[in-house]
mmCIF file of C-alpha atoms and ligand atoms in Angstrom:
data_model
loop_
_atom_site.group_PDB
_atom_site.id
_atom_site.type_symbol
_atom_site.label_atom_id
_atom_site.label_comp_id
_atom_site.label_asym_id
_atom_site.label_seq_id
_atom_site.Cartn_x
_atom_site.Cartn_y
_atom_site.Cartn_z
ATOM 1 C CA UNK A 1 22.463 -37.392 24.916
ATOM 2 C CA UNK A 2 22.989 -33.787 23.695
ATOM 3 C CA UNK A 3 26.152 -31.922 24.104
ATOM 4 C CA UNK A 4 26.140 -28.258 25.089
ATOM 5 C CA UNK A 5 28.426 -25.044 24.105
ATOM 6 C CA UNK A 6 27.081 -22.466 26.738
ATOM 7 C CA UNK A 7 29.443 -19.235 26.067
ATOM 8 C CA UNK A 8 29.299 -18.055 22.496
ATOM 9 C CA UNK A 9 30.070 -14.471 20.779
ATOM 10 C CA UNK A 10 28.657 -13.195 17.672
ATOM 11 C CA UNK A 11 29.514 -10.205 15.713
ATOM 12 C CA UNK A 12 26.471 -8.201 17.805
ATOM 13 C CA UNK A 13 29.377 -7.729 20.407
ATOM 14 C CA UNK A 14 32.898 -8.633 20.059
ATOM 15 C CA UNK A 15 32.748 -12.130 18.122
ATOM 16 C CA UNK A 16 33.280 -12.416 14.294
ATOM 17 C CA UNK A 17 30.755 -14.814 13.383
ATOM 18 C CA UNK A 18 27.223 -13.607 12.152
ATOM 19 C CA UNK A 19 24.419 -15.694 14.629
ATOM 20 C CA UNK A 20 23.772 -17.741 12.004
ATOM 21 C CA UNK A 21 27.092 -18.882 11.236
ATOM 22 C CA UNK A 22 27.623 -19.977 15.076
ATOM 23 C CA UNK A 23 24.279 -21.459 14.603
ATOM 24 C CA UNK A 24 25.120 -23.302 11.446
ATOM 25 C CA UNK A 25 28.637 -24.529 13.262
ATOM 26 C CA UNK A 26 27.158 -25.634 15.721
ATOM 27 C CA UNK A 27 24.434 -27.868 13.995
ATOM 28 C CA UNK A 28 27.646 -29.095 11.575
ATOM 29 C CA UNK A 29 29.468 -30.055 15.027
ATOM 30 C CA UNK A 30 26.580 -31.564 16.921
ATOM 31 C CA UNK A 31 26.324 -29.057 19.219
ATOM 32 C CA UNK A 32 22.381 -29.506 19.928
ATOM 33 C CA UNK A 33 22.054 -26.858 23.378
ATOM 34 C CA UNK A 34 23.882 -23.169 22.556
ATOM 35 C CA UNK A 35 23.756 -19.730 24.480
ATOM 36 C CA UNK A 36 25.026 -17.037 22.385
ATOM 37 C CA UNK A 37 26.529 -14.952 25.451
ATOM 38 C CA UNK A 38 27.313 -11.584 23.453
ATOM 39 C CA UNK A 39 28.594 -9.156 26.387
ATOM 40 C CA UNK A 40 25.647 -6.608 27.447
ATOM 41 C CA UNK A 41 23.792 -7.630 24.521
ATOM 42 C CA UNK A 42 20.482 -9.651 23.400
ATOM 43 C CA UNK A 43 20.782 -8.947 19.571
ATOM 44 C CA UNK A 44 21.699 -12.769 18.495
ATOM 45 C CA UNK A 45 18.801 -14.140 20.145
ATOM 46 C CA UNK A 46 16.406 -12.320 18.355
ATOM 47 C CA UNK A 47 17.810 -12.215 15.345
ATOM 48 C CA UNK A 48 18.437 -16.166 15.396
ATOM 49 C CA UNK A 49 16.113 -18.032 17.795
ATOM 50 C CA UNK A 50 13.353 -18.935 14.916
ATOM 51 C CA UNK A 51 16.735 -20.344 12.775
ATOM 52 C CA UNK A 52 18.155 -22.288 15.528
ATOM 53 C CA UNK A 53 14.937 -23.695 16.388
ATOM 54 C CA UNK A 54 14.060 -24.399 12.917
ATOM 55 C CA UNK A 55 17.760 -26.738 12.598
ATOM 56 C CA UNK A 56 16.907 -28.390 16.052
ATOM 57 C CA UNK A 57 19.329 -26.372 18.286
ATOM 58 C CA UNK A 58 17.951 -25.313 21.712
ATOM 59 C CA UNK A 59 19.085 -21.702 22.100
ATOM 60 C CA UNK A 60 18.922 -20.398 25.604
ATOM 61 C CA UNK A 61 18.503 -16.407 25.707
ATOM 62 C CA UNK A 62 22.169 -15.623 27.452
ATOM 63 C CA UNK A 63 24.485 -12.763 27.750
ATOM 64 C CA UNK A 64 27.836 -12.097 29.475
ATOM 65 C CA UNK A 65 27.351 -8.917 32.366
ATOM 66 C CA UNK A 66 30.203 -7.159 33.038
ATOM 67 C CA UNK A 67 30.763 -7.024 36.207
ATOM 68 C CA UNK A 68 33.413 -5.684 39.027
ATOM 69 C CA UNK A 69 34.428 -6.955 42.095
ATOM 70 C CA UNK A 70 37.058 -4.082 44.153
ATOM 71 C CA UNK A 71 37.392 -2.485 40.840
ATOM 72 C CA UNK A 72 38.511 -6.187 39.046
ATOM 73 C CA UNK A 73 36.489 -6.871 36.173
ATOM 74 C CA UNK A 74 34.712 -9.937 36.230
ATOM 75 C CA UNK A 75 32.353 -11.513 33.719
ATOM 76 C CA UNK A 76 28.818 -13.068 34.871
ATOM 77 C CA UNK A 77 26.988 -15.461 32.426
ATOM 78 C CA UNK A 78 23.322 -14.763 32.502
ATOM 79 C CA UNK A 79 20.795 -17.413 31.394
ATOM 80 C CA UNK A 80 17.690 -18.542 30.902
ATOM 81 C CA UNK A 81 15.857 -14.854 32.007
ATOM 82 C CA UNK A 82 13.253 -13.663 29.734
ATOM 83 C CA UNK A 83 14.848 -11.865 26.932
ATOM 84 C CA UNK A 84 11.726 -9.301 26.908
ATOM 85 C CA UNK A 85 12.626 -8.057 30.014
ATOM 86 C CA UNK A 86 12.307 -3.949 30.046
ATOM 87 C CA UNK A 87 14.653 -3.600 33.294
ATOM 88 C CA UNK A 88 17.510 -5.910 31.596
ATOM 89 C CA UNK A 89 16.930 -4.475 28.225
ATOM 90 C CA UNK A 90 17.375 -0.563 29.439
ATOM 91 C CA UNK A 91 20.236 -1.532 31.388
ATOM 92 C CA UNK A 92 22.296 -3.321 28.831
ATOM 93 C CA UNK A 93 21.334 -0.322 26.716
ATOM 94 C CA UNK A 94 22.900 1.854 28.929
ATOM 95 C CA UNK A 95 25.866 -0.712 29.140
ATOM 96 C CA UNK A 96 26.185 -0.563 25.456
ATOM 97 C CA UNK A 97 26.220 3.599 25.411
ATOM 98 C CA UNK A 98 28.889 4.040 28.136
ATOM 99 C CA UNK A 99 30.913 0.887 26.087
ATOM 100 C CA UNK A 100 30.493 2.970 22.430
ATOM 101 C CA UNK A 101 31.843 6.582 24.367
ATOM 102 C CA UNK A 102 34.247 4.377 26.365
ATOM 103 C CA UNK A 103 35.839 3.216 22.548
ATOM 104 C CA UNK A 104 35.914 6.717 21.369
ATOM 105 C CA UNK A 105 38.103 7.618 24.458
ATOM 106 C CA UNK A 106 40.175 5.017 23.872
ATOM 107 C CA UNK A 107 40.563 5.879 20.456
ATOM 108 C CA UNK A 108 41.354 9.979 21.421
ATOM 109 C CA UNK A 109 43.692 8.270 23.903
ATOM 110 C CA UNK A 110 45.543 6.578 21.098
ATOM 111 C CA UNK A 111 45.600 9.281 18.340
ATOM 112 C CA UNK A 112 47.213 11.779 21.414
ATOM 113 C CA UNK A 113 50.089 8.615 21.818
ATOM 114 C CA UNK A 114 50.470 9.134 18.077
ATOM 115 C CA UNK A 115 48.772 5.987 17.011
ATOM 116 C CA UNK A 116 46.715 6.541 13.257
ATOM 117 C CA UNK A 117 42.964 4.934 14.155
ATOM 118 C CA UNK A 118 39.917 6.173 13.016
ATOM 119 C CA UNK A 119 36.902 6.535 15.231
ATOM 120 C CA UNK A 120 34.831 5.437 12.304
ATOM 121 C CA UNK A 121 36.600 1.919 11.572
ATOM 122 C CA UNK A 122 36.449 1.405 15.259
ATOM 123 C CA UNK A 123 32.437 2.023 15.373
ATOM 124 C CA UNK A 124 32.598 0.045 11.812
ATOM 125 C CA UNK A 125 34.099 -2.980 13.306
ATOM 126 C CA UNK A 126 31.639 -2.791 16.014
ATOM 127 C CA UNK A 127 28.718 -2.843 13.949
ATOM 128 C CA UNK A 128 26.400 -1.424 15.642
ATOM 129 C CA UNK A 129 26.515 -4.101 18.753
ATOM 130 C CA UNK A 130 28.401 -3.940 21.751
ATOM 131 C CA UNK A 131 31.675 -1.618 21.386
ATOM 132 C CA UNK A 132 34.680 -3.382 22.989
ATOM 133 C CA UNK A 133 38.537 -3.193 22.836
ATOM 134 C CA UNK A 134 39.152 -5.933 20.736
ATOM 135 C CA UNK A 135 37.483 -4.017 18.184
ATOM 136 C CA UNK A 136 40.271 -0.927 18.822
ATOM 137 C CA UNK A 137 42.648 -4.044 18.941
ATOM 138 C CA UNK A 138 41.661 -4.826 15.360
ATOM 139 C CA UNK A 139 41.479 -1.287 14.156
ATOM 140 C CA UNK A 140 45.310 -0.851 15.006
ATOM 141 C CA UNK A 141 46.477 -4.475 13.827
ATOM 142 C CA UNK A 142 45.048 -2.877 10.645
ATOM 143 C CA UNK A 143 46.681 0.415 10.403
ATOM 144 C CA UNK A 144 50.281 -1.921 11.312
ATOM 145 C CA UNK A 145 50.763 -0.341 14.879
ATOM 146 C CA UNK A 146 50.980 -3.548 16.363
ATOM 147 C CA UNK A 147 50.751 -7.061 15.043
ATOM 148 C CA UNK A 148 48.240 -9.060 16.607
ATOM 149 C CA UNK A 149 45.394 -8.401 19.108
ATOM 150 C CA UNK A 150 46.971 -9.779 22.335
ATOM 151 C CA UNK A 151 49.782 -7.315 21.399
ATOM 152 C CA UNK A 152 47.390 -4.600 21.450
ATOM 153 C CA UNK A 153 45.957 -5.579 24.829
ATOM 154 C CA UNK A 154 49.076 -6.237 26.170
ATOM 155 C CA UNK A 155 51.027 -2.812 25.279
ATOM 156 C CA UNK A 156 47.840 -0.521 25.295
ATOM 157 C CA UNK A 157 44.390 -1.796 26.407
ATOM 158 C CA UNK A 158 44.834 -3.199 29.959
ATOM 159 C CA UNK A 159 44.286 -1.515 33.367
ATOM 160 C CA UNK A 160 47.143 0.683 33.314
ATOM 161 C CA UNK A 161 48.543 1.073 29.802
ATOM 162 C CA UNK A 162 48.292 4.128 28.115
ATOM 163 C CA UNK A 163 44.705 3.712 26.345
ATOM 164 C CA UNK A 164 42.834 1.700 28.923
ATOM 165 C CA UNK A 165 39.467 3.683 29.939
ATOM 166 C CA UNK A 166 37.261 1.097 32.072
ATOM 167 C CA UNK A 167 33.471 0.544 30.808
ATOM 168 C CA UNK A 168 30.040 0.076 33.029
ATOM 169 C CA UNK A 169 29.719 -2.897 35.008
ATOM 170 C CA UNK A 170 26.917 -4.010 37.545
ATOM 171 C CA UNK A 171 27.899 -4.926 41.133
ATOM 172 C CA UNK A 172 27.518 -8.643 41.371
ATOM 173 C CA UNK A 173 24.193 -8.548 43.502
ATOM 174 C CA UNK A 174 22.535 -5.926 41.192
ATOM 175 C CA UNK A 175 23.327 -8.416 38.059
ATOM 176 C CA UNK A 176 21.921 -11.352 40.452
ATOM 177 C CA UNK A 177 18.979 -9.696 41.165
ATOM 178 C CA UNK A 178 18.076 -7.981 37.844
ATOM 179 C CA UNK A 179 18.493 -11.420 36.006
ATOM 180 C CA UNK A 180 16.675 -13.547 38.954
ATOM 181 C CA UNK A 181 13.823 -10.989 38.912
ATOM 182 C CA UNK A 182 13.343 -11.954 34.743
ATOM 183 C CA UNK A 183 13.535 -15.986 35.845
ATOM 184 C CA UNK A 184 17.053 -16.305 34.850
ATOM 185 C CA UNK A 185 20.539 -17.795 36.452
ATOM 186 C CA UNK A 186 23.999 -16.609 36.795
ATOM 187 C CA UNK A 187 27.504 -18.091 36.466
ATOM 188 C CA UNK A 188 30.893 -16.839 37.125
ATOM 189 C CA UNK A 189 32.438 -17.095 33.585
ATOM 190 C CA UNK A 190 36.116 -18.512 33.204
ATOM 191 C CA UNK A 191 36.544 -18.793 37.205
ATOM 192 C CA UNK A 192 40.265 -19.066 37.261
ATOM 193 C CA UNK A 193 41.878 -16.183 35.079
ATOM 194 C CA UNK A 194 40.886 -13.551 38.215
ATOM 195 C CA UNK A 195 43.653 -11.785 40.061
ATOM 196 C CA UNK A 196 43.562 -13.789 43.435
ATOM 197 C CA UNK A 197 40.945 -16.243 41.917
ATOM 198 C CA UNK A 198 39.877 -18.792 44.679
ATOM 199 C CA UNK A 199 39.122 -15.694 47.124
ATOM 200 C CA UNK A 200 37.322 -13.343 44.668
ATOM 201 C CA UNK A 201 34.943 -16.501 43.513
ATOM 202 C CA UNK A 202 34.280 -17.759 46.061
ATOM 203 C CA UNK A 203 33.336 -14.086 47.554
ATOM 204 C CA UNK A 204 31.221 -14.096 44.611
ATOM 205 C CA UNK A 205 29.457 -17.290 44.894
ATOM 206 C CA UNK A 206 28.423 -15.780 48.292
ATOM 207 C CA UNK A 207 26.538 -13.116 46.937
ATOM 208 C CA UNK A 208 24.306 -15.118 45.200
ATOM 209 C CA UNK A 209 25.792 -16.315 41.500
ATOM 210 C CA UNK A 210 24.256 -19.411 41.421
ATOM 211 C CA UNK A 211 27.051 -21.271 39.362
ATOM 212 C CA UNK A 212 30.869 -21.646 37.551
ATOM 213 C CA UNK A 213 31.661 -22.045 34.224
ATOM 214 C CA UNK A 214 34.112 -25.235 35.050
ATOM 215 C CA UNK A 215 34.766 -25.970 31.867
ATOM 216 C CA UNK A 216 36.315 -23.376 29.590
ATOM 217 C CA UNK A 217 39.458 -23.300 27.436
ATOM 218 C CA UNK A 218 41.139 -21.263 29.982
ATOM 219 C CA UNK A 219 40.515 -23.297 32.950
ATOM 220 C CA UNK A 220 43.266 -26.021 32.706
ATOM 221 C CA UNK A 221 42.905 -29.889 34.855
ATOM 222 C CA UNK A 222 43.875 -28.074 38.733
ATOM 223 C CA UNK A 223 41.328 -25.213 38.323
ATOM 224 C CA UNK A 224 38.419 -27.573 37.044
ATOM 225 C CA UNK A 225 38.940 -29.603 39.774
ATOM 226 C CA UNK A 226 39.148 -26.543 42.398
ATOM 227 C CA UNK A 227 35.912 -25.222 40.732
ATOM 228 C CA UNK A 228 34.115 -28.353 40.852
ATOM 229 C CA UNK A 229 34.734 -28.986 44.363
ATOM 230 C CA UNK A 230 33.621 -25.505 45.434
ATOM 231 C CA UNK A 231 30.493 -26.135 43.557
ATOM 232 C CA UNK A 232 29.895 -29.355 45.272
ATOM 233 C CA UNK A 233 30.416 -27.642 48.822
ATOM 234 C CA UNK A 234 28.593 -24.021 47.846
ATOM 235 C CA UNK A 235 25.547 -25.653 46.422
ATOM 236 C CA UNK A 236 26.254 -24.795 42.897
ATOM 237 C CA UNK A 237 25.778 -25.815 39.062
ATOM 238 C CA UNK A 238 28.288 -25.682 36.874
ATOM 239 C CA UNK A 239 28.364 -24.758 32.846
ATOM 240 C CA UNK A 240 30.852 -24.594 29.988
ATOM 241 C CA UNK A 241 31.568 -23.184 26.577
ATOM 242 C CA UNK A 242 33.892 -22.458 24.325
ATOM 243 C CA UNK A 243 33.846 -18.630 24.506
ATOM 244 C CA UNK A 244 34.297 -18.720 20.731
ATOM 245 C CA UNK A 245 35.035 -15.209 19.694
ATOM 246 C CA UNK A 246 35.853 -16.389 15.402
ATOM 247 C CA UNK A 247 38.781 -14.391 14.475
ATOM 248 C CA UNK A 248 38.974 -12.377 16.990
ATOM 249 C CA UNK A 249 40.640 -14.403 19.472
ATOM 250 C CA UNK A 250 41.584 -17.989 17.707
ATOM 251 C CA UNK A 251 43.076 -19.910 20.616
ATOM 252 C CA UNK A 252 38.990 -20.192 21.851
ATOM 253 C CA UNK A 253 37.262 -22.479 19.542
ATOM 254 C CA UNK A 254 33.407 -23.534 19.261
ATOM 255 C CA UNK A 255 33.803 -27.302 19.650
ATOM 256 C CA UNK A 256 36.686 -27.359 21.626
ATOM 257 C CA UNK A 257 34.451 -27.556 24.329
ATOM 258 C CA UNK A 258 31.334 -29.884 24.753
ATOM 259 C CA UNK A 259 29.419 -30.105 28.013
ATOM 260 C CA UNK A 260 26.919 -33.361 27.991
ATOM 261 C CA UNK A 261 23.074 -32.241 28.858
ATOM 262 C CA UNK A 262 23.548 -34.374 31.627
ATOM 263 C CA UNK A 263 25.734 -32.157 33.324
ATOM 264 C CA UNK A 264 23.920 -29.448 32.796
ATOM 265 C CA UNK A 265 20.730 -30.737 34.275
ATOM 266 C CA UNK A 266 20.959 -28.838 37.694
ATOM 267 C CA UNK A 267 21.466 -25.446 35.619
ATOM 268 C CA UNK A 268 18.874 -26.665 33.137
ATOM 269 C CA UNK A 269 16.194 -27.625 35.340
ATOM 270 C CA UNK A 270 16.596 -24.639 37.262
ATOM 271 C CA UNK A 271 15.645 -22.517 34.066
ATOM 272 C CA UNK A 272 12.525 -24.846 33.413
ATOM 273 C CA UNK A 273 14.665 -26.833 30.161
ATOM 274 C CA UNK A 274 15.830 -30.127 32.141
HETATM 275 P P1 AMP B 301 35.911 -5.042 26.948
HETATM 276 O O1 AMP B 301 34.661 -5.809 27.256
HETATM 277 O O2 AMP B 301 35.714 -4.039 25.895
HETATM 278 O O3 AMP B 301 36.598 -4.516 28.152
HETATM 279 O O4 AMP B 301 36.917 -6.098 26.287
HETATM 280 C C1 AMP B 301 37.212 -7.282 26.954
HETATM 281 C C2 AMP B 301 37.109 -8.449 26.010
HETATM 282 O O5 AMP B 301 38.266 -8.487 25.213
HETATM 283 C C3 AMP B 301 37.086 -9.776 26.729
HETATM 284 O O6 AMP B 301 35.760 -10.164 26.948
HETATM 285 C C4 AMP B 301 37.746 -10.704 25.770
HETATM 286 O O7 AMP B 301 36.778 -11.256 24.922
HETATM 287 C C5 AMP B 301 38.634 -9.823 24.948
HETATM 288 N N1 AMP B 301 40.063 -9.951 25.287
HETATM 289 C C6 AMP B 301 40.655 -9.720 26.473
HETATM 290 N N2 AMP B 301 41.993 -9.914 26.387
HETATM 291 C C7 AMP B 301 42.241 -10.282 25.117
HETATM 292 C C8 AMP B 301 43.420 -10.628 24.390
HETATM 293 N N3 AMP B 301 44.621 -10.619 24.965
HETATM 294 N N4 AMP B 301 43.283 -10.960 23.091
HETATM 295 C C9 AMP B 301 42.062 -10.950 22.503
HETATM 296 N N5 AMP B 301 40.915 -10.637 23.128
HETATM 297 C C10 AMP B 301 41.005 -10.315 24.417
HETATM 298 ZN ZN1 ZN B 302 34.662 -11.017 24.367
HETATM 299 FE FE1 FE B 303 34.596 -13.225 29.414
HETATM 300 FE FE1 FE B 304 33.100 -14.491 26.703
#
């Protein structure tokens, strides 16, 4: 029996690790099935699959939409879709545009407030993936203006603090059907941190999001068991992962979470690997 870490970051969004350091953790923690889940972004896979096959890990193309539901964000794990796809590809593209402007406001916003960041360390940090705010979170930890990330999110980067500027995100039924149409699934990642959770979810389960990510480092005992009930009742699978993010967020560790193959199976099968 295999065990399974299904929401992973590298640095080609807002993770620290390279690919092939989550791929080499992962092999050094028995962690045999993997989706790197990089938000609106595809880089890892290519840039890893041939390794991670190579070492005996099953990598399953993934990323993490963003997506909004009455203006809430809300993050939809995409799996098992063909990672070639042109419509997916130009629209994470786009995604990734709007989320590198979207960090230069944020930046302006900051500088105005009197905060010292550079544009350039921001886009540095990013490296060329997907532009987030935990990369303005780190590039202001760094100059001293605050001293950790959270603190950063907390006083300046969340819907209505002084730097917040929102990004792209897909309406739930365009991410369903642009990921369906390229033979992939879709899960509602870490169910239970949502404003108003067990309404919004289950809303979105109704529109077609064919799982929940049950198991997740944020999703304490009462939640699991919430989720896997609805799950049960709606008809759906359910993942898990660690949402390992390296240093960038440290309380979400690969390993802390390990989902047995078995189940996964309904998700699995569904996306022709059970
Ligand atoms: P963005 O996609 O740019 O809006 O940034 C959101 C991402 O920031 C989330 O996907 C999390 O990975 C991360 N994040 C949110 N809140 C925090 C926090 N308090 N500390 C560290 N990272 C966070
Ligand atoms: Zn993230
Ligand atoms: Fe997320
Ligand atoms: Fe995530």
């Amino acid at each position: 029996m295999r065990d399974a870490d299904l929401h992973l970051h590298t640095n080609h969004s807002d993770g620290t690790r390279t690919p092939k350091e989550v791929i080499d953790l992962a092999v050094s923690l028995d962690l045999r099935i993997i989706a790197i889940s990089d938000h609106d972004n595809l880089g890892a896979f290519f840039e890893i699959s041939h390794y991670a096959e190579e070492n005996g890990v099953m990598l399953i193309p993934a990323t993490e939409l963003s997506c909004e539901v009455d203006r809430v964000d809300i993050h939809v794990l995409a799996y098992g879709f063909d990672p070639t796809d042109e419509a997916i590809g130009a629209a994470l593209e786009r995604f990734r545009e709007v989320r590198t402007t979207r960090g230069h406001r944020m930046v302006e916003k900051l500088i105005q407030l009197g905060y010292p960041v550079r544009s350039e360390r921001v886009a540095e940090l990013a490296a060329g993936g997907s532009m987030g705010r935990p990369h303005v979170a780190r590039a202001l930890v760094e100059v001293g203006a605050v001293s950790s990330i959270d603190e950063a999110f907390q006083r300046l980067l969340t819907p209505g603090r002084p730097a917040y500027v929102p990004k792209a995100r897909f309406q739930i039924a365009d991410a369903v059907r642009i990921i369906r149409a390229a033979g992939g699934v879709t899960s509602v990642a870490h169910p239970s941190i949502y404003p108003d959770h067990a309404r919004v979810v289950r809303r979105i389960l109704e529109q077609g999001v064919d799982g929940v990510e049950v198991y997740h480092p944020q999703v304490d005992e009462e939640s699991r068991a919430h989720y896997l009930r609805v799950a049960k009742e709606l008809g759906k699978f359910v993942t898990g992962g660690s949402d390992d993010h390296g240093a960038a967020k440290t309380e979400e560790t690969i390993g802390t979470i390990r989902v047995p193959e078995e189940t996964l199976r309904p998700m699995l099968e569904r996306i022709g690997r059970g």
